[in-house]
Tab-separated table of C-alpha atoms in Angstrom:
chain	number	residue	atom	x	y	z
A	1	MET	CA	88.725	60.925	59.279
A	2	ALA	CA	88.881	62.023	56.430
A	3	ILE	CA	89.678	66.050	55.816
A	4	THR	CA	88.804	68.388	52.892
A	5	PRO	CA	91.261	70.804	51.737
A	6	SER	CA	88.836	73.935	51.161
A	7	LYS	CA	89.275	75.863	48.216
A	8	ASP	CA	88.003	79.090	49.844
A	9	HIS	CA	90.797	81.395	49.698
A	10	TRP	CA	90.322	83.071	53.295
A	11	ILE	CA	88.235	82.699	56.843
A	12	ASN	CA	86.157	84.796	58.541
A	13	SER	CA	85.702	85.875	62.231
A	14	SER	CA	83.127	87.630	64.265
A	15	VAL	CA	83.679	90.948	65.935
A	16	GLY	CA	80.886	90.389	67.676
A	17	VAL	CA	78.450	91.841	65.849
A	18	SER	CA	76.272	90.691	63.338
A	19	GLY	CA	77.260	91.018	59.704
A	20	CYS	CA	80.426	92.358	61.041
A	21	THR	CA	83.963	90.303	60.558
A	22	LEU	CA	87.228	90.028	60.482
A	23	THR	CA	87.810	88.176	57.407
A	24	LEU	CA	92.114	87.363	56.105
A	25	ILE	CA	91.864	86.219	52.552
A	26	PHE	CA	95.003	85.262	50.560
A	27	LEU	CA	95.835	86.154	46.831
A	28	ARG	CA	98.754	85.265	44.745
A	29	HIS	CA	100.042	88.863	44.486
A	30	GLU	CA	98.597	90.130	48.096
A	31	VAL	CA	97.083	88.943	52.014
A	32	ARG	CA	94.980	91.503	53.561
A	33	VAL	CA	92.782	92.086	55.946
A	34	GLU	CA	89.268	93.135	56.041
A	35	PHE	CA	87.087	94.513	58.868
A	36	GLN	CA	83.755	93.553	57.250
A	37	LEU	CA	80.623	95.570	57.073
A	38	ASN	CA	78.081	92.938	55.529
A	39	ARG	CA	75.224	93.287	58.315
A	40	SER	CA	71.512	92.637	56.136
A	41	ASP	CA	70.522	96.341	56.489
A	42	ARG	CA	72.593	98.034	54.347
A	43	GLU	CA	71.899	102.204	56.025
A	44	GLU	CA	73.211	100.807	59.105
A	45	ASN	CA	76.867	99.330	57.299
A	46	LYS	CA	77.671	103.044	55.722
A	47	TRP	CA	76.797	104.765	59.358
A	48	LEU	CA	78.463	102.221	61.077
A	49	PHE	CA	81.417	102.732	58.580
A	50	ASP	CA	80.990	106.532	58.726
A	51	GLN	CA	80.924	106.823	62.050
A	52	LEU	CA	84.303	104.345	61.828
A	53	ALA	CA	85.815	107.171	59.433
A	54	GLU	CA	85.240	109.725	61.543
A	55	ASP	CA	88.328	108.991	63.504
A	56	LYS	CA	90.372	107.632	60.897
A	57	GLY	CA	93.640	108.293	61.812
A	58	ARG	CA	93.259	106.067	65.265
A	59	TYR	CA	92.401	103.423	63.729
A	60	ASP	CA	95.807	103.389	60.820
A	61	SER	CA	98.103	104.523	64.081
A	62	ALA	CA	96.309	101.517	66.950
A	63	VAL	CA	97.296	99.423	63.547
A	64	GLY	CA	100.712	100.961	63.067
A	65	GLU	CA	99.966	101.893	58.816
A	66	PRO	CA	97.234	103.921	56.929
A	67	LEU	CA	94.415	102.038	55.815
A	68	GLU	CA	92.071	101.465	52.681
A	69	TRP	CA	88.594	103.038	53.748
A	70	ARG	CA	86.112	102.150	51.119
A	71	ARG	CA	82.877	103.092	51.722
A	72	MET	CA	81.733	101.693	48.103
A	73	ASP	CA	78.535	103.243	47.860
A	74	ASP	CA	76.850	101.226	45.261
A	75	LYS	CA	77.083	97.964	47.210
A	76	LYS	CA	75.656	96.872	50.575
A	77	VAL	CA	79.177	96.277	52.319
A	78	SER	CA	81.472	98.284	53.321
A	79	MET	CA	84.662	97.616	55.120
A	80	VAL	CA	88.836	98.816	55.919
A	81	VAL	CA	91.419	96.997	54.888
A	82	CYS	CA	95.080	96.307	55.603
A	83	LYS	CA	97.170	95.110	53.319
A	84	THR	CA	101.088	93.855	51.964
A	85	PRO	CA	102.257	92.525	48.464
A	86	VAL	CA	103.456	88.414	47.977
A	87	GLN	CA	104.156	86.264	45.449
A	88	GLY	CA	101.721	83.776	47.464
A	89	TYR	CA	102.074	81.075	45.601
A	90	SER	CA	105.928	80.838	46.435
A	91	LYS	CA	105.991	78.453	49.476
A	92	GLU	CA	109.341	79.960	51.215
A	93	ASN	CA	107.325	83.013	51.696
A	94	TRP	CA	104.123	81.039	53.624
A	95	PRO	CA	105.923	81.496	57.280
A	96	GLU	CA	105.712	85.071	56.408
A	97	MET	CA	102.527	85.564	55.285
A	98	THR	CA	100.817	84.122	57.388
A	99	ALA	CA	103.243	85.928	60.134
A	100	TRP	CA	101.765	89.135	59.095
A	101	LEU	CA	98.700	88.239	58.409
A	102	VAL	CA	98.035	87.077	61.992
A	103	GLU	CA	100.323	90.698	63.489
A	104	HIS	CA	97.714	92.336	61.423
A	105	TYR	CA	94.468	90.419	62.846
A	106	ARG	CA	94.839	91.146	65.936
A	107	LYS	CA	96.124	95.137	65.200
A	108	MET	CA	92.738	95.090	63.135
A	109	ASP	CA	90.479	92.818	66.305
A	110	LYS	CA	91.707	95.465	69.071
A	111	ALA	CA	90.930	98.395	66.864
A	112	PHE	CA	87.591	97.517	65.344
A	113	SER	CA	86.063	95.481	67.841
A	114	GLU	CA	84.990	97.206	70.607
A	115	PRO	CA	83.958	100.430	68.804
A	116	VAL	CA	81.653	98.474	67.029
A	117	ARG	CA	80.075	96.905	69.170
A	118	ALA	CA	79.335	100.370	70.909
A	119	LEU	CA	78.255	101.348	67.706
A	120	ALA	CA	75.948	98.695	67.316
A	121	ASN	CA	74.233	99.742	70.869
A	122	ARG	CA	73.815	103.052	70.001
A	123	MET	CA	71.924	101.493	67.222
A	124	LYS	CA	69.463	99.222	69.703
A	125	PRO	CA	66.043	100.182	70.736
A	126	GLY	CA	66.932	101.699	73.947
A	127	GLY	CA	71.163	102.580	73.212
A	128	SER	CA	72.346	106.342	73.740
A	129	ASP	CA	73.355	108.914	70.956
């Protein structure tokens, strides 16, 4: 079977809540892990973001560095970003870039997956609030 390489520079992974993903992004000058809140309802995204942002310090500590909290009021999506500068076109950097992405993907997954699932359950009819 022939496999055609993709031109995409990202990989998405669900965290168990519709529209909420962890995305690994490979760019020329940086790599990053984004926790994206991109549900169909803009207000749900902003509510989820605001609930999580109330405890920014806890999430920064869980990941081990300050995160970028991007509410982006003019967009439907909100996100939390962890990034590092790299020279992405340099193949000798690829193992280190990959290791960084794997480490920070795991930290972001551990930090955000369970809290966002609990918050999403609160939005369901009959959920506790």
